[in-house]
Coordinates of C-alpha atoms and ligand atoms in Angstrom, one line a residue:
Chain A
X282 CA -74.8 -130.8 -11.3
X283 CA -76.8 -131.8 -14.2
X284 CA -75.0 -134.3 -16.7
X285 CA -73.7 -132.2 -19.7
X286 CA -75.2 -133.3 -23.1
X287 CA -73.1 -135.5 -25.2
X288 CA -73.7 -134.3 -28.8
X289 CA -72.7 -135.5 -32.4
X290 CA -72.6 -132.8 -34.9
X291 CA -72.4 -133.5 -38.8
X292 CA -71.5 -131.0 -41.4
X293 CA -71.6 -131.6 -45.1
X294 CA -72.6 -128.3 -46.5
X295 CA -69.8 -127.9 -49.0
X296 CA -66.6 -130.0 -49.6
X297 CA -65.7 -131.2 -46.0
X298 CA -67.5 -134.1 -44.3
X299 CA -67.2 -133.0 -40.8
X300 CA -68.2 -135.2 -37.6
X301 CA -67.7 -133.5 -34.2
X302 CA -68.5 -134.7 -30.7
X303 CA -68.7 -132.4 -27.7
X304 CA -69.9 -132.8 -24.2
X305 CA -71.5 -129.6 -23.1
X306 CA -68.8 -127.1 -24.4
X307 CA -65.9 -129.3 -24.1
X308 CA -64.6 -130.6 -27.7
X309 CA -64.0 -134.3 -27.4
X310 CA -63.6 -135.0 -31.4
X311 CA -63.3 -133.3 -34.6
X312 CA -63.1 -135.5 -37.8
X313 CA -63.0 -133.9 -41.1
X314 CA -62.7 -135.6 -44.4
X315 CA -62.0 -133.1 -47.2
X316 CA -62.5 -133.6 -51.0
X317 CA -60.9 -130.5 -51.7
X318 CA -58.2 -132.2 -53.7
X319 CA -60.9 -133.7 -56.1
X320 CA -62.0 -130.1 -56.8
X321 CA -58.6 -128.6 -57.6
X322 CA -58.4 -129.3 -61.1
X323 CA -61.6 -127.9 -61.6
X324 CA -60.7 -124.5 -59.9
X325 CA -63.9 -124.6 -57.6
X326 CA -66.1 -126.9 -55.7
X327 CA -68.1 -129.3 -58.1
X328 CA -71.3 -130.3 -56.3
X329 CA -71.8 -133.8 -57.6
X330 CA -68.1 -134.6 -57.0
X331 CA -68.5 -133.3 -53.2
X332 CA -71.9 -135.4 -52.9
X333 CA -70.2 -138.6 -53.9
X334 CA -67.2 -137.9 -51.4
X335 CA -69.5 -137.3 -48.7
X336 CA -71.1 -140.5 -49.1
X337 CA -67.9 -142.4 -49.3
X338 CA -66.6 -140.6 -46.2
X339 CA -69.6 -140.6 -44.0
X340 CA -68.9 -143.8 -41.9
X341 CA -65.2 -143.6 -41.7
X342 CA -65.6 -140.1 -40.4
X343 CA -68.1 -141.2 -38.0
X344 CA -66.0 -143.9 -36.9
X345 CA -63.0 -141.9 -36.5
X346 CA -64.9 -139.2 -34.3
X347 CA -66.1 -141.9 -31.9
X348 CA -62.7 -143.3 -31.6
X349 CA -61.1 -139.9 -31.0
X350 CA -63.8 -139.1 -28.5
X351 CA -63.6 -142.4 -26.8
X352 CA -67.4 -142.8 -26.9
X353 CA -69.9 -145.2 -28.4
X354 CA -72.7 -144.0 -30.3
X355 CA -75.3 -145.3 -27.8
X356 CA -73.9 -142.7 -25.3
X357 CA -75.1 -139.8 -27.3
X358 CA -77.7 -137.6 -26.0
X359 CA -78.6 -135.7 -29.3
X360 CA -77.7 -135.3 -32.9
X361 CA -77.1 -132.1 -34.7
X362 CA -76.8 -131.5 -38.5
X363 CA -76.2 -128.6 -40.7
X364 CA -79.7 -128.2 -42.5
X365 CA -78.5 -125.2 -44.6
X366 CA -77.4 -123.0 -46.4
X367 CA -75.0 -124.9 -48.7
X368 CA -75.1 -127.1 -51.7
X369 CA -78.4 -129.0 -51.9
X370 CA -77.1 -132.5 -53.0
X371 CA -74.2 -132.2 -50.3
X372 CA -76.4 -131.2 -47.5
X373 CA -78.9 -134.1 -48.0
X374 CA -76.2 -136.6 -47.4
X375 CA -75.5 -135.2 -43.9
X376 CA -79.0 -134.6 -43.2
X377 CA -80.2 -138.3 -44.3
X378 CA -77.3 -139.5 -42.1
X379 CA -78.4 -137.4 -39.1
X380 CA -81.8 -138.6 -39.3
X381 CA -80.6 -142.4 -39.5
X382 CA -78.5 -141.8 -36.3
X383 CA -81.5 -140.1 -34.6
X384 CA -84.0 -142.9 -35.6
X385 CA -81.6 -145.6 -34.7
X386 CA -80.7 -144.4 -31.3
X387 CA -84.0 -142.8 -30.4
X388 CA -82.4 -139.6 -29.5
X389 CA -83.4 -136.1 -30.6
X390 CA -82.1 -134.3 -33.9
X391 CA -81.5 -130.6 -34.2
X392 CA -81.3 -129.3 -37.9
X393 CA -79.2 -126.1 -37.6
X394 CA -78.0 -123.1 -39.6
X395 CA -74.4 -123.4 -40.8
X396 CA -73.5 -119.8 -40.1
X397 CA -75.0 -120.0 -36.5
X398 CA -72.7 -123.3 -36.1
X399 CA -69.6 -121.0 -37.2
X400 CA -70.6 -118.6 -34.6
X401 CA -71.0 -121.1 -31.9
X402 CA -67.6 -123.1 -32.4
X403 CA -65.8 -120.5 -30.4
X404 CA -67.6 -121.5 -27.2
X405 CA -65.5 -124.7 -27.2
X406 CA -62.2 -122.6 -27.3
X407 CA -63.0 -119.4 -25.3
X408 CA -66.1 -120.3 -23.4
X409 CA -69.6 -118.9 -23.5
X410 CA -70.4 -116.1 -25.9
X411 CA -71.1 -112.6 -24.6
X412 CA -74.7 -111.6 -25.5
X413 CA -74.7 -109.9 -27.8
X414 CA -71.8 -110.7 -29.9
X415 CA -70.9 -109.4 -33.3
X416 CA -69.7 -111.9 -35.8
X417 CA -67.6 -111.5 -38.9
X418 CA -68.0 -114.8 -41.1
X419 CA -65.8 -115.0 -44.0
X420 CA -65.3 -118.0 -46.2
X421 CA -65.7 -119.3 -50.0
X422 CA -69.4 -119.6 -49.7
X423 CA -70.2 -116.5 -46.9
X424 CA -69.3 -113.2 -46.2
X425 CA -71.7 -112.0 -43.3
X426 CA -71.8 -109.5 -40.5
X427 CA -74.1 -110.9 -38.0
X428 CA -75.4 -109.5 -34.6
X429 CA -75.9 -112.2 -32.4
X430 CA -78.1 -111.7 -29.2
X431 CA -78.6 -115.3 -28.7
X432 CA -76.9 -117.9 -31.1
X433 CA -79.6 -120.7 -30.2
X434 CA -82.4 -118.5 -31.6
X435 CA -81.9 -115.0 -32.3
X436 CA -79.2 -114.0 -35.0
X437 CA -79.6 -110.9 -37.1
X438 CA -78.1 -110.3 -40.4
X439 CA -76.4 -106.6 -40.5
X440 CA -74.9 -107.1 -43.9
X441 CA -73.5 -109.6 -46.5
X442 CA -72.0 -109.7 -49.9
X443 CA -74.1 -108.5 -52.6
X444 CA -72.0 -110.5 -55.2
X445 CA -68.9 -112.9 -54.5
X446 CA -68.1 -114.2 -51.2
X447 CA -64.6 -113.0 -49.9
X448 CA -63.2 -116.6 -50.3
X449 CA -64.3 -116.7 -53.8
X450 CA -62.6 -113.4 -54.7
X451 CA -59.3 -115.2 -53.2
X452 CA -59.7 -118.3 -55.4
X453 CA -60.4 -116.1 -58.6
X454 CA -57.6 -113.8 -57.9
X455 CA -55.1 -116.8 -57.1
X456 CA -56.1 -118.3 -60.5
X457 CA -55.3 -115.0 -62.2
X458 CA -52.0 -115.1 -60.6
X459 CA -51.3 -118.8 -61.5
X460 CA -51.5 -119.8 -57.8
X461 CA -53.3 -123.3 -57.0
X462 CA -56.9 -123.6 -55.7
X463 CA -57.9 -122.9 -52.9
X464 CA -56.7 -119.6 -53.3
X465 CA -56.8 -118.1 -49.8
X466 CA -53.8 -119.8 -48.2
X467 CA -51.5 -119.2 -51.2
X468 CA -52.4 -115.6 -51.5
X469 CA -51.8 -115.2 -47.8
X470 CA -48.4 -117.0 -48.2
X471 CA -47.2 -114.9 -51.2
X472 CA -48.6 -111.6 -50.0
X473 CA -46.0 -112.0 -47.1
X474 CA -43.3 -111.2 -49.4
X475 CA -45.1 -108.1 -51.1
X476 CA -46.0 -104.6 -50.4
X477 CA -49.7 -104.3 -49.5
X478 CA -49.4 -100.4 -50.5
X479 CA -48.0 -101.2 -54.1
X480 CA -51.3 -101.0 -55.9
X481 CA -54.4 -99.1 -54.9
X482 CA -57.2 -101.7 -55.4
X483 CA -60.9 -100.4 -55.1
X484 CA -62.6 -100.8 -51.9
X485 CA -66.2 -102.0 -52.8
X486 CA -69.3 -100.2 -51.2
X487 CA -67.2 -97.8 -49.1
X488 CA -68.1 -94.5 -50.7
X489 CA -71.0 -92.1 -50.8
X490 CA -74.4 -93.5 -51.9
X491 CA -73.2 -97.0 -51.6
X492 CA -72.4 -96.3 -48.0
X493 CA -75.9 -95.3 -47.5
X494 CA -77.6 -98.1 -49.0
X495 CA -75.0 -100.9 -48.2
X496 CA -73.6 -99.7 -44.8
X497 CA -72.7 -103.1 -43.7
X498 CA -72.7 -104.9 -46.9
X499 CA -69.8 -106.1 -49.1
X500 CA -68.8 -106.5 -52.8
X501 CA -65.9 -108.2 -54.1
X502 CA -66.6 -108.8 -57.7
X503 CA -65.4 -105.4 -58.9
X504 CA -62.1 -105.8 -56.9
X505 CA -61.6 -109.2 -58.5
X506 CA -62.1 -107.7 -62.1
X507 CA -60.0 -104.8 -61.3
X508 CA -57.2 -107.1 -60.3
X509 CA -57.5 -109.2 -63.6
X510 CA -57.4 -106.0 -65.7
X511 CA -54.3 -104.7 -63.8
X512 CA -52.5 -108.1 -64.5
X513 CA -53.8 -108.3 -68.1
X514 CA -52.5 -104.7 -68.8
X515 CA -48.9 -105.6 -67.2
X516 CA -48.8 -108.7 -69.5
X517 CA -50.0 -106.7 -72.6
X518 CA -47.3 -104.3 -71.8
X519 CA -44.7 -107.2 -71.9
X520 CA -43.9 -106.6 -68.3
X521 CA -43.4 -109.0 -65.6
X522 CA -46.1 -109.3 -62.9
X523 CA -45.2 -108.6 -59.3
X524 CA -47.1 -111.4 -58.0
X525 CA -46.3 -110.9 -54.3
X526 CA -47.4 -107.3 -54.7
X527 CA -50.6 -107.9 -56.4
X528 CA -51.5 -110.6 -53.8
X529 CA -50.5 -108.5 -50.7
X530 CA -52.4 -105.3 -52.4
X531 CA -55.5 -107.3 -53.3
X532 CA -55.7 -109.1 -49.7
X533 CA -55.2 -105.4 -48.2
X534 CA -58.2 -104.3 -50.2
X535 CA -60.3 -107.4 -48.9
X536 CA -59.4 -107.3 -45.4
X537 CA -59.4 -103.6 -45.0
X538 CA -63.2 -103.6 -46.0
X539 CA -64.1 -106.4 -44.0
X540 CA -62.5 -105.1 -40.6
X541 CA -63.5 -101.5 -41.1
X542 CA -67.3 -102.5 -41.5
X543 CA -67.1 -105.0 -38.8
X544 CA -65.7 -102.5 -36.3
X545 CA -68.2 -99.9 -37.5
X546 CA -71.1 -102.3 -36.9
X547 CA -69.9 -102.9 -33.4
X548 CA -69.6 -99.2 -32.6
X549 CA -73.1 -98.6 -34.2
X550 CA -74.6 -101.1 -32.0
X551 CA -72.8 -100.8 -29.1
X552 CA -71.3 -104.3 -29.1
X553 CA -67.7 -104.8 -27.4
X554 CA -67.2 -108.3 -28.8
X555 CA -66.2 -109.3 -32.2
X556 CA -65.8 -112.8 -33.4
X557 CA -64.3 -113.9 -36.6
X558 CA -65.2 -117.1 -38.1
X559 CA -65.0 -119.0 -41.6
X560 CA -62.2 -120.1 -43.5
X561 CA -60.9 -116.8 -44.4
X562 CA -60.5 -116.2 -40.7
X563 CA -57.5 -118.3 -41.0
X564 CA -55.9 -115.3 -43.1
X565 CA -53.0 -114.0 -41.1
X566 CA -53.5 -110.4 -42.5
X567 CA -57.2 -110.5 -41.6
X568 CA -56.4 -111.5 -38.2
X569 CA -53.6 -109.0 -37.6
X570 CA -55.6 -106.0 -38.8
X571 CA -58.9 -106.9 -37.3
X572 CA -56.8 -107.2 -33.8
X573 CA -55.1 -103.9 -34.2
X574 CA -58.4 -102.3 -35.2
X575 CA -60.5 -104.0 -32.6
X576 CA -57.6 -102.9 -29.9
X577 CA -57.8 -99.0 -31.0
X578 CA -61.6 -99.3 -30.5
X579 CA -61.7 -101.1 -27.3
X580 CA -63.4 -104.2 -28.7
X581 CA -62.5 -107.8 -27.5
X582 CA -61.8 -110.0 -30.6
X583 CA -62.3 -113.6 -30.5
X584 CA -61.3 -116.0 -33.1
X585 CA -61.0 -119.8 -32.9
X586 CA -58.0 -121.5 -34.0
X587 CA -57.8 -122.1 -38.0
X588 CA -59.0 -125.7 -37.6
X589 CA -62.3 -124.7 -36.0
X590 CA -62.7 -121.8 -38.5
X591 CA -63.1 -123.8 -41.5
X592 CA -66.1 -126.0 -42.0
X593 CA -66.1 -129.0 -39.4
X594 CA -68.6 -131.0 -37.4
X595 CA -67.5 -129.7 -34.2
X596 CA -69.1 -126.4 -34.7
X597 CA -72.6 -128.0 -35.5
X598 CA -72.3 -130.1 -32.4
X599 CA -71.5 -127.0 -30.3
X600 CA -74.8 -125.2 -31.6
X601 CA -76.7 -128.4 -31.0
X602 CA -75.1 -128.4 -27.5
X603 CA -76.1 -125.0 -26.7
X604 CA -79.7 -125.8 -28.1
X605 CA -80.1 -128.8 -25.7
X606 CA -78.8 -126.7 -22.9
X607 CA -81.1 -123.9 -23.8
X608 CA -84.1 -126.2 -23.6
X609 CA -84.9 -125.7 -27.5
X610 CA -87.2 -128.1 -29.0
X611 CA -85.6 -130.6 -31.4
X612 CA -86.5 -130.6 -35.1
X613 CA -89.0 -133.1 -36.7
X614 CA -87.9 -136.1 -38.6
X615 CA -89.1 -134.7 -41.9
X616 CA -86.9 -131.7 -41.5
X617 CA -85.7 -130.5 -45.1
X618 CA -82.2 -129.9 -46.4
X619 CA -82.7 -126.0 -46.8
X620 CA -79.8 -124.9 -49.3
X621 CA -80.9 -121.2 -49.2
X622 CA -81.8 -121.1 -45.5
X623 CA -81.7 -117.7 -44.4
X624 CA -79.3 -116.7 -41.6
X625 CA -82.1 -115.6 -39.2
X626 CA -83.5 -119.2 -39.2
X627 CA -81.2 -120.7 -36.7
X628 CA -83.0 -124.0 -36.5
X629 CA -85.1 -126.0 -39.0
Chain B
X169 CA -86.0 -159.1 -39.6
X170 CA -85.0 -157.0 -42.4
X171 CA -85.4 -153.3 -43.3
X172 CA -85.6 -152.5 -46.9
X173 CA -85.2 -149.0 -48.5
X174 CA -85.2 -147.6 -52.0
X175 CA -85.0 -144.1 -53.3
X176 CA -84.0 -144.8 -56.9
X177 CA -87.2 -144.0 -58.5
X178 CA -90.3 -141.8 -57.8
X179 CA -91.6 -144.3 -55.2
X180 CA -89.6 -143.7 -52.0
X181 CA -89.9 -145.7 -48.8
X182 CA -89.4 -148.5 -46.5
X183 CA -90.6 -152.0 -45.9
X184 CA -90.2 -154.3 -42.9
X185 CA -89.9 -158.1 -44.0
X186 CA -89.1 -161.4 -42.6
X187 CA -89.3 -165.0 -43.6
X188 CA -93.2 -165.0 -43.5
X189 CA -93.3 -162.0 -46.1
X190 CA -94.0 -158.4 -45.7
X191 CA -94.7 -157.1 -42.4
X192 CA -95.3 -153.6 -43.3
X193 CA -94.6 -150.8 -45.9
X194 CA -94.7 -147.1 -45.7
X195 CA -93.9 -145.4 -49.1
X196 CA -94.8 -142.2 -51.0
X197 CA -95.1 -141.9 -54.6
X198 CA -94.5 -139.3 -57.3
X199 CA -92.0 -137.3 -55.0
X200 CA -88.7 -135.9 -55.1
X201 CA -88.7 -135.0 -51.6
X202 CA -86.5 -138.0 -50.5
X203 CA -84.7 -136.6 -47.6
X204 CA -87.8 -135.3 -46.1
X205 CA -89.9 -138.4 -46.2
X206 CA -87.8 -141.4 -46.0
X207 CA -86.9 -141.2 -42.3
X208 CA -90.5 -140.9 -41.3
X209 CA -91.4 -143.7 -43.8
X210 CA -88.9 -145.9 -42.1
X211 CA -90.4 -144.8 -38.5
X212 CA -93.8 -145.5 -39.8
X213 CA -93.0 -148.9 -41.4
X214 CA -91.3 -150.0 -38.1
X215 CA -94.2 -148.9 -35.9
X216 CA -96.6 -150.7 -38.2
X217 CA -94.7 -153.8 -37.7
X218 CA -94.7 -153.2 -34.1
X219 CA -91.0 -153.3 -34.1
X220 CA -88.0 -151.0 -33.2
X221 CA -84.7 -150.6 -34.9
X222 CA -83.0 -152.9 -32.4
X223 CA -85.3 -155.7 -33.6
X224 CA -83.8 -155.4 -37.2
X225 CA -81.2 -158.0 -38.2
X226 CA -80.3 -156.5 -41.6
X227 CA -81.0 -153.5 -44.0
X228 CA -81.1 -154.2 -47.7
X229 CA -81.0 -151.0 -49.9
X230 CA -81.6 -150.4 -53.5
X231 CA -78.4 -149.0 -55.0
X232 CA -79.8 -147.7 -58.3
X233 CA -79.3 -146.9 -61.0
X234 CA -81.3 -143.9 -60.2
X235 CA -81.0 -140.1 -60.1
X236 CA -77.9 -139.5 -57.6
X237 CA -79.1 -136.9 -55.2
X238 CA -82.1 -139.2 -54.2
X239 CA -80.1 -142.3 -54.3
X240 CA -77.6 -141.3 -51.9
X241 CA -80.2 -140.4 -49.5
X242 CA -81.5 -143.9 -49.4
X243 CA -77.9 -145.4 -49.4
X244 CA -76.6 -143.3 -46.5
X245 CA -79.5 -143.8 -44.5
X246 CA -79.1 -147.5 -45.0
X247 CA -75.4 -147.4 -44.3
X248 CA -75.7 -145.3 -41.2
X249 CA -78.7 -147.4 -39.7
X250 CA -76.6 -150.6 -40.2
X251 CA -73.3 -149.1 -38.6
X252 CA -75.3 -147.7 -35.5
X253 CA -77.2 -150.9 -35.0
X254 CA -74.4 -153.2 -35.7
X255 CA -76.2 -155.2 -38.4
X256 CA -75.2 -155.9 -42.0
X257 CA -76.3 -153.6 -45.1
X258 CA -76.7 -155.1 -48.5
X259 CA -77.0 -153.6 -51.7
X260 CA -79.6 -154.8 -54.4
X261 CA -79.7 -153.2 -57.9
X262 CA -83.1 -151.4 -57.9
X263 CA -83.9 -152.6 -61.5
X264 CA -83.7 -156.2 -60.0
X265 CA -86.5 -155.4 -57.6
X266 CA -88.7 -154.5 -60.5
X267 CA -87.7 -157.7 -62.4
X268 CA -88.6 -159.6 -59.1
X269 CA -92.1 -158.0 -59.0
X270 CA -92.5 -158.9 -62.8
X271 CA -91.3 -162.6 -62.2
X272 CA -93.7 -163.1 -59.3
X273 CA -96.7 -161.1 -60.5
X274 CA -96.8 -160.2 -64.1
X275 CA -95.4 -163.3 -65.8
X276 CA -98.4 -163.2 -68.3
X277 CA -97.3 -160.0 -69.5
X278 CA -93.8 -161.3 -70.5
X279 CA -94.9 -163.5 -73.1
X280 CA -93.7 -167.1 -74.2
X281 CA -90.0 -166.0 -75.0
X282 CA -89.7 -165.1 -71.1
X283 CA -87.4 -162.0 -71.9
X284 CA -88.2 -158.6 -70.8
X285 CA -86.7 -155.2 -70.4
X286 CA -86.5 -153.0 -67.2
X287 CA -85.9 -149.3 -67.7
X288 CA -86.3 -146.4 -65.4
X289 CA -86.1 -142.6 -65.9
X290 CA -82.6 -141.4 -66.2
X291 CA -83.6 -137.9 -67.3
X292 CA -82.0 -136.2 -70.3
X293 CA -83.8 -138.5 -72.6
X294 CA -82.1 -141.6 -71.2
X295 CA -83.0 -144.6 -69.3
X296 CA -81.3 -146.9 -66.8
X297 CA -82.0 -150.4 -68.1
X298 CA -81.2 -154.0 -67.9
X299 CA -82.3 -157.0 -69.9
X300 CA -84.0 -160.0 -67.9
X301 CA -85.0 -163.6 -68.4
X302 CA -87.7 -165.4 -66.6
X303 CA -86.4 -168.4 -64.6
X304 CA -87.4 -171.2 -62.4
X305 CA -84.8 -170.1 -59.5
X306 CA -86.0 -169.0 -56.1
X307 CA -86.5 -165.5 -57.3
X308 CA -87.9 -166.2 -60.7
X309 CA -85.4 -164.3 -62.9
X310 CA -82.0 -164.0 -64.2
X311 CA -80.3 -160.8 -65.2
X312 CA -79.1 -161.1 -68.8
X313 CA -77.0 -157.8 -68.9
X314 CA -75.5 -155.5 -66.3
X315 CA -77.4 -152.3 -65.8
X316 CA -76.6 -149.5 -68.1
X317 CA -77.8 -146.0 -69.2
X318 CA -78.5 -145.0 -72.7
X319 CA -80.8 -142.7 -74.7
X320 CA -83.9 -144.7 -75.2
X321 CA -83.7 -144.2 -78.9
X322 CA -80.2 -146.1 -78.7
X323 CA -81.5 -149.3 -77.5
X324 CA -81.1 -152.1 -80.1
X325 CA -84.5 -153.0 -81.9
X326 CA -84.6 -156.3 -80.2
X327 CA -84.2 -154.8 -76.8
X328 CA -86.7 -152.1 -77.6
X329 CA -89.3 -154.6 -78.6
X330 CA -89.3 -156.8 -75.4
X331 CA -92.2 -156.1 -72.9
X332 CA -90.8 -153.0 -70.9
X333 CA -91.3 -152.4 -67.1
X334 CA -90.3 -149.5 -65.0
X335 CA -91.3 -145.8 -66.0
X336 CA -89.0 -145.7 -69.0
X337 CA -91.1 -147.8 -71.6
X338 CA -94.2 -145.5 -71.1
X339 CA -92.0 -142.2 -71.2
X340 CA -90.4 -143.3 -74.4
X341 CA -93.4 -145.3 -75.8
X342 CA -92.6 -144.5 -79.4
X343 CA -89.4 -146.7 -79.1
X344 CA -89.8 -148.9 -76.3
X345 CA -92.8 -151.2 -75.5
X346 CA -94.8 -150.5 -72.3
X347 CA -96.8 -153.0 -70.3
X348 CA -99.2 -152.6 -67.4
X349 CA -96.6 -154.0 -64.8
X350 CA -94.7 -152.0 -62.1
X351 CA -93.3 -148.6 -62.9
X352 CA -91.3 -147.9 -59.7
X353 CA -89.4 -149.8 -57.2
X354 CA -91.5 -151.2 -54.5
X355 CA -89.7 -151.2 -51.2
X356 CA -91.8 -154.3 -50.2
X357 CA -90.5 -156.2 -53.5
X358 CA -87.1 -155.3 -52.7
X359 CA -87.4 -156.6 -49.2
X360 CA -88.9 -159.8 -50.3
X361 CA -86.2 -160.5 -52.8
X362 CA -83.7 -159.4 -49.9
X363 CA -85.2 -162.2 -47.6
X364 CA -84.7 -164.9 -50.4
X365 CA -81.4 -163.8 -51.4
X366 CA -80.3 -163.6 -47.6
X367 CA -82.0 -167.1 -47.1
X368 CA -79.9 -168.9 -49.9
X369 CA -77.3 -166.7 -51.5
X370 CA -75.7 -169.7 -53.3
X371 CA -79.1 -170.6 -55.1
X372 CA -80.1 -167.5 -56.2
X373 CA -76.6 -166.5 -57.3
X374 CA -74.2 -163.9 -56.5
X375 CA -75.7 -161.0 -58.9
X376 CA -78.6 -160.3 -56.3
X377 CA -76.6 -159.0 -53.1
X378 CA -73.8 -156.5 -53.6
X379 CA -72.3 -153.8 -51.4
X380 CA -73.9 -150.7 -50.8
X381 CA -72.0 -148.7 -53.3
X382 CA -74.3 -146.6 -55.6
X383 CA -74.8 -147.8 -59.2
X384 CA -74.0 -144.1 -60.7
X385 CA -73.4 -145.3 -64.2
X386 CA -72.3 -141.7 -65.1
X387 CA -69.3 -139.4 -64.4
X388 CA -70.2 -136.3 -62.4
X389 CA -70.7 -133.2 -64.8
X390 CA -67.8 -131.1 -64.2
X391 CA -65.3 -129.9 -66.7
X392 CA -62.0 -128.4 -66.0
X393 CA -61.5 -124.7 -66.9
X394 CA -58.5 -123.8 -69.2
X395 CA -55.2 -124.2 -67.5
X396 CA -54.1 -120.8 -65.9
X397 CA -50.9 -119.2 -67.1
X398 CA -47.9 -120.9 -65.5
X399 CA -45.9 -118.5 -63.1
Ligands
ZN807 ZN1 -68.7 -122.4 -43.7

């Protein structure tokens, strides 16, 4: 049997410094340092703060990953790095570090797409991806429906958000409700004690003309505004805001549209596997509703454990490893960081 | 053998040096494409010196001050190469590399008082600057003041009148005093300074070698939004 590639992956597109190590599709290490606490008081990720934190965390995180995996850097066969999309200054720290590793060790470098990495990570947990797979990626930075015939070079965008990402809407609504940043986990927690049918918030891009033009696109900006107005009206009337009900009803509006369109996309394209990924895929209601809708439609749902859904280096290593195995050519040493890299461009 | 890297000004690149001097240099000027160009420049410099990363004994890196995004590219590159190769990484204030080039090649432009200003572009009408004096030490200069960032117009009249090196004085020639000397950091000069400082850190003094922490000199631009209602 051919020796399986030992690949290190670097991820710095937002506020997590991730270093993952895989052998083939076996996860050996997943070290992540997050600067999320440094952003909390700003209510969102501050790019310069994130970039500074990436530089500080880089060596300790590489070191931790090597120890966890029980390997030496010189054992590596290839390096993979998120080239985009993401915050430009943050991406540059990872890309430069990856080049330094590739140059020092004399091994190939793969500059890969962050979204492709989110899709790839599940091979570490649930084995090879069926081809094609439908992927629903939702996080603070993205909300995408992707048709994935081959994750190493053929990813097609069916739809994406036309305004805010789903995770962003969670952050903003959490703020309106006086819940901490990042909003996702807090809304999920508070919503458990609320009634998701208490308030009917709008479902973006689901009616008439919108559905023709944006069949698989999302919009969460109107929903966010509608929640804020509803809360303001309560406050203006001097009434107590039912935080749990608002959280549950808002969350339901988001996950209803996300899952409804994802299942529809599967049916429209004859795809029988739906993969969830991104930080919002850790949301318990999204997982539950997606599962029940997939069950009714005879679609197999795949979702990695929460630590692999959020940004991490293992997902980048996973995609790099699939590229090595698939005989893809490495990237050039002058590869750029591509902050607005289109999802169809799997490798830079 | 030592690898020198600087990305704090519009010249970015790498040089390979040893006790005999500069073996090779590869750099690109007038660019902000730091991440794209630095690694190929390092590869080119190593190749031109007929050496490989395994031949290196140390890395020196300009730690600025300079525009943050580019600066980090050089520093993280140096840090990761040093870690991977198991060799030490030393930071050097990038303005010191310009001062060294002045002290070794442009003494005639400094004038009899022996004092000069190094100022680089910090954008927003500001310069990164430090005040220097020629000396007869091994490196030929002493830094009089720590690096700082200020509006060019806010430097004292005495400082502004000193012969000025780096891109700052020509950018702000109405207040500062430009010369014909170096405008940007030369990786080769940084490397030579590194060789001297490493050969005898005691003689040239502690100010030259430092850790590889960036000299940001500015806090990140970020402001907290108004506090949310407590609930
Ligand atoms: Zn992500």
